[in-house]
Each structure stands twice: as structure tokens, then as C-alpha cells.
CSV table of C-alpha atoms in Angstrom, one decimal:
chain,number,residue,atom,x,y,z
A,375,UNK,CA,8.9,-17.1,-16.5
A,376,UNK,CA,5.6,-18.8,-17.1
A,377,UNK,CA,2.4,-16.5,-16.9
A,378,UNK,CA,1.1,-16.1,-13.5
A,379,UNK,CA,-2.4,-15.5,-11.8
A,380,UNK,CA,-2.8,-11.7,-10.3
A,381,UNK,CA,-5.1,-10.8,-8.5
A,382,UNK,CA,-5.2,-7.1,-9.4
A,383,UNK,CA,-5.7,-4.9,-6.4
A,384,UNK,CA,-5.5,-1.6,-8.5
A,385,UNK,CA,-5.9,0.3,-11.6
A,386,UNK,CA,-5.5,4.0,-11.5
A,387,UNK,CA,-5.2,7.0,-13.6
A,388,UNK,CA,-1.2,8.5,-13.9
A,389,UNK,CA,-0.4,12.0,-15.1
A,390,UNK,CA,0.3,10.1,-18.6
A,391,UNK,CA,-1.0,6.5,-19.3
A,392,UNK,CA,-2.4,4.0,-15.9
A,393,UNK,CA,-0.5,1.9,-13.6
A,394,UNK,CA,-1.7,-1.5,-12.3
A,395,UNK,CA,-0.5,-3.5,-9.3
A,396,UNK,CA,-1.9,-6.5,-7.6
A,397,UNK,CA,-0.7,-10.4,-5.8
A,398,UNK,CA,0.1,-13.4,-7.1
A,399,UNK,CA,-0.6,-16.5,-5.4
A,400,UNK,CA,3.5,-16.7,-4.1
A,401,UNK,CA,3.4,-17.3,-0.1
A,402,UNK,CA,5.5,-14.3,1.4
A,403,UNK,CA,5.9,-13.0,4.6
A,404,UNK,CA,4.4,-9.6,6.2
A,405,UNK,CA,2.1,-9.2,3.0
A,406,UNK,CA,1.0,-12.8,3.2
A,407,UNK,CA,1.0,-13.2,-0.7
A,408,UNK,CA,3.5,-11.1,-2.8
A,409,UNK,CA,2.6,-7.8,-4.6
A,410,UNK,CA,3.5,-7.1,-8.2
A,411,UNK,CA,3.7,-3.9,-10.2
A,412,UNK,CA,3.4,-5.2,-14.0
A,413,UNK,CA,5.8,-2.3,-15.9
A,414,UNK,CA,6.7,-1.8,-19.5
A,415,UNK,CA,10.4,-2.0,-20.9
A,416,UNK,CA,10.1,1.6,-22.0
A,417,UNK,CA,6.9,4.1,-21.5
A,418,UNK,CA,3.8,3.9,-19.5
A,419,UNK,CA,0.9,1.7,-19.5
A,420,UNK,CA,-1.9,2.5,-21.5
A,421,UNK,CA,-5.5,1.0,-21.4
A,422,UNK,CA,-4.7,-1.2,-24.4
A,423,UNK,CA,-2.3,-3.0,-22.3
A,424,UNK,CA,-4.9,-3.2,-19.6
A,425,UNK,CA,-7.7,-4.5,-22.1
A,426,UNK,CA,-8.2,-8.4,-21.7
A,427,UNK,CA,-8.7,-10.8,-24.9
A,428,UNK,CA,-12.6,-9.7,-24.5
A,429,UNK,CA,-11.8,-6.3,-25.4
A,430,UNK,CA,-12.8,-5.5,-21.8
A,431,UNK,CA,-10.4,-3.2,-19.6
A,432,UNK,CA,-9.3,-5.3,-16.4
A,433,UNK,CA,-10.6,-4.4,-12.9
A,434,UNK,CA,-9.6,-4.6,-9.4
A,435,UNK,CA,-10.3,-8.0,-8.2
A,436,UNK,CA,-10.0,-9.6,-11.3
A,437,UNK,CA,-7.6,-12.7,-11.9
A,438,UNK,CA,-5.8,-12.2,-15.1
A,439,UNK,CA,-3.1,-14.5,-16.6
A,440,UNK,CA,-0.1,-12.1,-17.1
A,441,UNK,CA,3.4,-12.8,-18.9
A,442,UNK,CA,6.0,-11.6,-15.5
A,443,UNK,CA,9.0,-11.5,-17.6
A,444,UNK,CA,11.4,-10.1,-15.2
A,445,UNK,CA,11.7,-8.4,-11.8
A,446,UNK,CA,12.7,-4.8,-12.1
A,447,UNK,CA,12.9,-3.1,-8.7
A,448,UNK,CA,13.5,0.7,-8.3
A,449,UNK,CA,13.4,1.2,-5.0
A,450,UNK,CA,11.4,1.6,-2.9
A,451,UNK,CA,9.2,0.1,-5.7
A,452,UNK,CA,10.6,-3.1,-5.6
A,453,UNK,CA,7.5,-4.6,-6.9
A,454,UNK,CA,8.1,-3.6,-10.4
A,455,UNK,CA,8.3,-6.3,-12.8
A,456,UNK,CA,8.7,-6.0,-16.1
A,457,UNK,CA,5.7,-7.6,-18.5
A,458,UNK,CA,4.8,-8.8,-21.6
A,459,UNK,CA,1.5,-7.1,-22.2
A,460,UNK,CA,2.1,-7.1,-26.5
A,461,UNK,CA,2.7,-11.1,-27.7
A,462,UNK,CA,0.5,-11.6,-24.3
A,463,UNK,CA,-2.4,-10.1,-23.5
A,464,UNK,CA,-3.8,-10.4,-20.3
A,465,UNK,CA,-5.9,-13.4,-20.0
A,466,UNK,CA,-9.1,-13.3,-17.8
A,467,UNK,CA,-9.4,-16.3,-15.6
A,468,UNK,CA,-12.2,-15.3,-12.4
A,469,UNK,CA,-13.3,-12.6,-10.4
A,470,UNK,CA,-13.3,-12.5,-6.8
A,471,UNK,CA,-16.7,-11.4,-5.3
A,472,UNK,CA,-18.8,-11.6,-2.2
A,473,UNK,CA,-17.9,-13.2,0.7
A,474,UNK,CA,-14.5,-14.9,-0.7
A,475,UNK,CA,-13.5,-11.1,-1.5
A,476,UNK,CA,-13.9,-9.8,1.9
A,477,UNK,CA,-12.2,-12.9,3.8
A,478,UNK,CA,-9.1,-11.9,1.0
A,479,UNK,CA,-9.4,-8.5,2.1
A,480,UNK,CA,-9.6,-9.3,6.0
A,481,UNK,CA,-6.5,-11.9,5.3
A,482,UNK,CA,-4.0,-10.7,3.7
A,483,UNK,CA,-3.7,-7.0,5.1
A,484,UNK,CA,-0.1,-5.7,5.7
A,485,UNK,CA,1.4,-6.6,9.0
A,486,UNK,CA,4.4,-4.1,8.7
A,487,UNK,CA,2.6,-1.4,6.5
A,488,UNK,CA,5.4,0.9,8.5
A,489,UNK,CA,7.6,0.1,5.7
A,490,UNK,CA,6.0,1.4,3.2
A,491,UNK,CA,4.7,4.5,5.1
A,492,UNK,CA,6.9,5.5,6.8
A,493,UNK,CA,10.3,3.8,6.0
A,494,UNK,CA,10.0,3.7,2.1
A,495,UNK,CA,11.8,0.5,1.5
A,496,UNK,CA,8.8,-0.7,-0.3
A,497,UNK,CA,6.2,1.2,-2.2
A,498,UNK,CA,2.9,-1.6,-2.2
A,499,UNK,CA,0.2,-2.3,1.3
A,500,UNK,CA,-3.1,-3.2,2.2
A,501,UNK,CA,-4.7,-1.7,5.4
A,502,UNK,CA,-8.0,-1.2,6.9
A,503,UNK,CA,-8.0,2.0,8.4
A,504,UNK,CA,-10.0,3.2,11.4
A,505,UNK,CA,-11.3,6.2,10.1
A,506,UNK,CA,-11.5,7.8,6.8
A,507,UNK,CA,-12.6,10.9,4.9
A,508,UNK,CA,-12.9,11.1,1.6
A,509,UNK,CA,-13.1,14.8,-0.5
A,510,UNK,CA,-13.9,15.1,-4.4
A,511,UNK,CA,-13.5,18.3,-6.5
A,512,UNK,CA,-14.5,19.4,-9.7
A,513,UNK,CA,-13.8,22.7,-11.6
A,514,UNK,CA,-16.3,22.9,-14.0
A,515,UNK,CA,-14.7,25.7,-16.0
A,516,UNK,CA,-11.0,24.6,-15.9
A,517,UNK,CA,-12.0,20.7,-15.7
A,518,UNK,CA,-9.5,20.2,-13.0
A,519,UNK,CA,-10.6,17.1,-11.1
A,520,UNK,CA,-9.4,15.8,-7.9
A,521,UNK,CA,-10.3,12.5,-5.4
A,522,UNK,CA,-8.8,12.7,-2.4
A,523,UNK,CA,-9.4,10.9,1.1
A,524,UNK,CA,-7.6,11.0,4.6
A,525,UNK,CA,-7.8,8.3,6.9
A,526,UNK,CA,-6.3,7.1,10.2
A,527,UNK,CA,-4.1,3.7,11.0
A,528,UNK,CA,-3.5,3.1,14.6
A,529,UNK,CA,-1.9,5.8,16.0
A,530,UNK,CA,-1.0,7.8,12.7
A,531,UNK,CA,-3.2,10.5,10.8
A,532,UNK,CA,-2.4,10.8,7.1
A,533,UNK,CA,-4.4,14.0,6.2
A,534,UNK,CA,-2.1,14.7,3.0
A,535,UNK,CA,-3.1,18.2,2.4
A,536,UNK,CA,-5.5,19.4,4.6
A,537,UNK,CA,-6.5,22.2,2.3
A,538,UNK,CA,-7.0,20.2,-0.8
A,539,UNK,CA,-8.7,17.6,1.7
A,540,UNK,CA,-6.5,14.3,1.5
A,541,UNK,CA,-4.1,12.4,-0.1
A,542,UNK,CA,-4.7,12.4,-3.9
A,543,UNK,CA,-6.6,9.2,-4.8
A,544,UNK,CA,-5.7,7.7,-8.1
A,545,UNK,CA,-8.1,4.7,-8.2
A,546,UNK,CA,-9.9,5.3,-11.3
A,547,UNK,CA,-13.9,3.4,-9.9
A,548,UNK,CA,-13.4,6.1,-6.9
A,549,UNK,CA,-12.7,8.8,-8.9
A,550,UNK,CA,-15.3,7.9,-11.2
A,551,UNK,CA,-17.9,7.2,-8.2
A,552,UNK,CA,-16.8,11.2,-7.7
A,553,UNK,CA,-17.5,12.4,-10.9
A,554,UNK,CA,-20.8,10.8,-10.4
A,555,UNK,CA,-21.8,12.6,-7.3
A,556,UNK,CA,-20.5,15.7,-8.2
A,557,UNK,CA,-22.3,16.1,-11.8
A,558,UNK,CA,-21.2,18.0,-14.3
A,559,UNK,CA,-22.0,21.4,-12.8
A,560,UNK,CA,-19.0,20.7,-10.2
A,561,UNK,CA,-18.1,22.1,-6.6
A,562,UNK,CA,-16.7,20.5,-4.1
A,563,UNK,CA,-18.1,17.6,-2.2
A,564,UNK,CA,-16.6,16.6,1.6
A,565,UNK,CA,-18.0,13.0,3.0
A,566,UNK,CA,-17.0,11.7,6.5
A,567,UNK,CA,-17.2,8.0,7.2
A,568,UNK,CA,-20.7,7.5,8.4
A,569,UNK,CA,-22.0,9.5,5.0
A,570,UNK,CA,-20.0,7.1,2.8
A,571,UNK,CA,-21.2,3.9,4.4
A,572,UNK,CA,-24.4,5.0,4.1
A,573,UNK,CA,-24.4,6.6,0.5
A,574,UNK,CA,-22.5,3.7,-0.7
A,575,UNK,CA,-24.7,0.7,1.5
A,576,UNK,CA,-21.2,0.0,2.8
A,577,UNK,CA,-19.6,-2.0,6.3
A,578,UNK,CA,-15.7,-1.8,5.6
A,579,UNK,CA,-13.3,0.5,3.8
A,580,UNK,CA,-9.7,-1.1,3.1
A,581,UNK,CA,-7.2,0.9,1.4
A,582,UNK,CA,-4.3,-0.2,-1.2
A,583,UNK,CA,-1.7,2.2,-0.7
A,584,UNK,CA,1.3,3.1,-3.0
A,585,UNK,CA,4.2,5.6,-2.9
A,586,UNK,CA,5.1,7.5,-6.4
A,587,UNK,CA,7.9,8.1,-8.7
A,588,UNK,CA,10.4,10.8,-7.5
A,589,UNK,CA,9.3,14.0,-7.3
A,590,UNK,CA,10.6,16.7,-6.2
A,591,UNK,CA,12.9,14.7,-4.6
A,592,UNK,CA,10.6,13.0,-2.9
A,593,UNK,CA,8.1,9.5,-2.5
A,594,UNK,CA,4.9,10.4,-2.2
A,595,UNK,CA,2.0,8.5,-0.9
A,596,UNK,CA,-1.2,7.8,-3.3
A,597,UNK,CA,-4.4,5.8,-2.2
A,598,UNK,CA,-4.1,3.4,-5.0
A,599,UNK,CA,-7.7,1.9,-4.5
A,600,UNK,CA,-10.5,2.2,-2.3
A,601,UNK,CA,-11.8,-1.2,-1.9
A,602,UNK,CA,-15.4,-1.8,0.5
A,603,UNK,CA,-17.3,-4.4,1.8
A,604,UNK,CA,-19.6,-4.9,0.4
A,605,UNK,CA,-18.1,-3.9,-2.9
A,606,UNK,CA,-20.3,-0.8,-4.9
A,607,UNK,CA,-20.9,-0.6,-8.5
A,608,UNK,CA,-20.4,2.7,-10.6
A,609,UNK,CA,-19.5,3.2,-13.9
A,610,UNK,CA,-16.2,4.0,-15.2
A,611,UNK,CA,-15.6,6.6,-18.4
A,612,UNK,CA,-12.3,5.5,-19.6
A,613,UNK,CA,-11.8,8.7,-21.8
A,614,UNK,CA,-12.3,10.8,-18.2
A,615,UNK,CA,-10.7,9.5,-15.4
């Protein structure tokens, strides 16, 4: 297959490596455009494979070139497609800002994000949520870092664990934005809504959502990236996401 145009919608920290996911500009329906997860043969992205010909690491709401080689689905993440990220690097073409990047946001939201919720048959969604509730965590003596946020859709609640305050959040420029509140000395740092928006000069939050690999015997559901309108700026430390 020829390289495509992604728009990437996320790049987040794994356990071992990243993982990167995003649309192409292929008309589907429900999602409006179709999501891809770019995969590797064998093993887990790295940053290298990430890292444009600039030598720059690629960014949510970039729109890279990539070599889609062949679809891979393992359901529910039938959006895995196998890439090409050695004899092709990713190839920056534009990035989507400003007022084009919130009508994309506002446009192509999920209009069945039940499937991927709720009735795993796909693992990729975009939402705007009507409430959320973010929660960052630092222990400054073991270095055990956490971003997590609940949020509410219609008439669901996902509060992941209520304890640790959220779903995990694996979008490494929101868990950076964390770090940077929290400082080095640590603690644990709870924002409703209202003290985002106004911390980050913010209007809109929209959430890209992803299940995980098994485990435990089970799918469970990561916020992938937290993406607002207007966007923020913070800066990412690659060595300490």
C-alpha cells in the first residue's frame, strides 16, 4: 500500500516502548474518517520509530506520511496495522491548529462510542464528554507517577478507580502537563473541570479513548489523549514520561 496521511490523535507512554494511533483521510461510517493503530511486525514502538526525518518526535495533531503495510486486527483492536517505520520514516506533511483543529475535533466525534466502551468490538473513539476530572500523582521517593482523569458521557460515569482517582491516562503532553504542576517534591494533585479550564485558559475538553492489551483477562479502558480547545502548550521530557 502506498503511504498515507494520519492525522495522529495520540502518542502515549506503554509499560515498555509508546503506542501511536490516529485517522486517515478514508471516509467511514460512525467515526466519520477511519482510525489506525500503526504496529510493528514484532516488538513495541519506540520513540525512534516515532521521530520524523527532522529528528523531531511526532505529536498529536500532526500529519505524517506513514508506510500502512498491512491491516492486522486483534480484536477488539481492529485498528492495528502493521507499518513500515525502518526503510520509511515518518514523513511530516502539516499540523492542524486553531480553528481548523477544533471544527476536526467537533466533526468527527464517535457516533457509536458504545462499541468501544461498552461492547469491545473495537478498541479506538473520540468523545467530548460532559464532565471531567482529572488527578495526577507523584511519589517523590519511589518515582511512581500516575495521570488519571474521570469523566462523564451522557448517561454513563467512568470513574475507573475511584481511589487512585480515574482511569489511567497514558497521553504522554498530559502527563507531562502533570509532572509540571506537581514539581519535583510530589503529592498528589485533584482538579475538577472548572480549575482545568481555568489553569489551562481552556473552553473544550475531548477525549481519545482506547481499550488495552489483555490483561488479566480483561480490556481495559485508557484515555489515550486529552485534547482541548484551545489547545495548551507544555513541554514534554521524552526520557520521563
Amino acid at each position: 500500500m502506498p503511504r498515507q496521511e494520519v492525522l495522529i490523535l495520540a502518542v502515549t507512554k506503554m509499560l515498555s516502548g509508546v503506542c501511536t494511533a490516529g485517522m486517515t483521510t478514508e471516509q467511514v461510517p460512525v467515526t466519520g474518517l477511519k482510525w489506525v493503530r500503526p504496529v510493528k511486525d514484532f516488538g513495541t514502538l519506540l520513540l525512534g520509530d516515532l521521530t520524523d526525518r527532522r529528528g523531531t518526535v511526532i505529536r498529536p495533531f500532526d500529519v505524517v506520511e506513514l508506510q500502512l503495510v498491512k491491516p492486522h486486527p486483534d480484536p477488539p483492536h481492529v485498528e492495528d496495522w502493521v507499518t513500515d517505520f525502518v526503510r520509511h520514516r515518518p514523513r511530516f506533511v502539516r499540523r492542524l491548529e486553531g480553528e481548523r483543529r477544533a471544527d476536526f475535533l467537533s466533526k468527527y466525534l464517535d457516533e457509536n462510542s458504545h462499541e468501544v466502551l461498552a461492547g469491545h468490538s473495537r478498541s479506538l473513539c473520540l468523545v467530548k464528554p460532559d464532565q471531567v476530572k482529572a488527578s495526577f500523582s507523584l511519589d517523590a521517593y519511589s518515582g511512581k507517577y500516575e495521570a488519571r482523569l474521570a469523566f462523564s458521557l451522557g448517561a454513563e460515569a467512568y470513574l475507573g478507580s475511584m481511589r487512585k482517582g480515574g482511569l489511567p491516562v497514558t497521553d504522554a503532553k498530559w502527563r507531562a502537563l502533570g509532572r509540571e504542576w506537581l514539581g519535583d517534591s510530589g503529592g498528589r494533585l485533584n482538579c475538577e473541570e472548572g480549575e482545568l479550564q481555568d489553569r489551562l485558559g481552556v473552553e473544550d475538553f475531548y477525549l481519545a479513548l482506547g481499550l488495552s492489551r489483555s490483561y488479566q483477562g480483561e480490556y481495559w479502558l485508557l484515555v489515550l489523549g486529552v485534547h482541548t480547545v484551545p489547545d495548551y502548550e507544555v513541554e514534554i521530557d521524552y526520557d520521563n514520561l
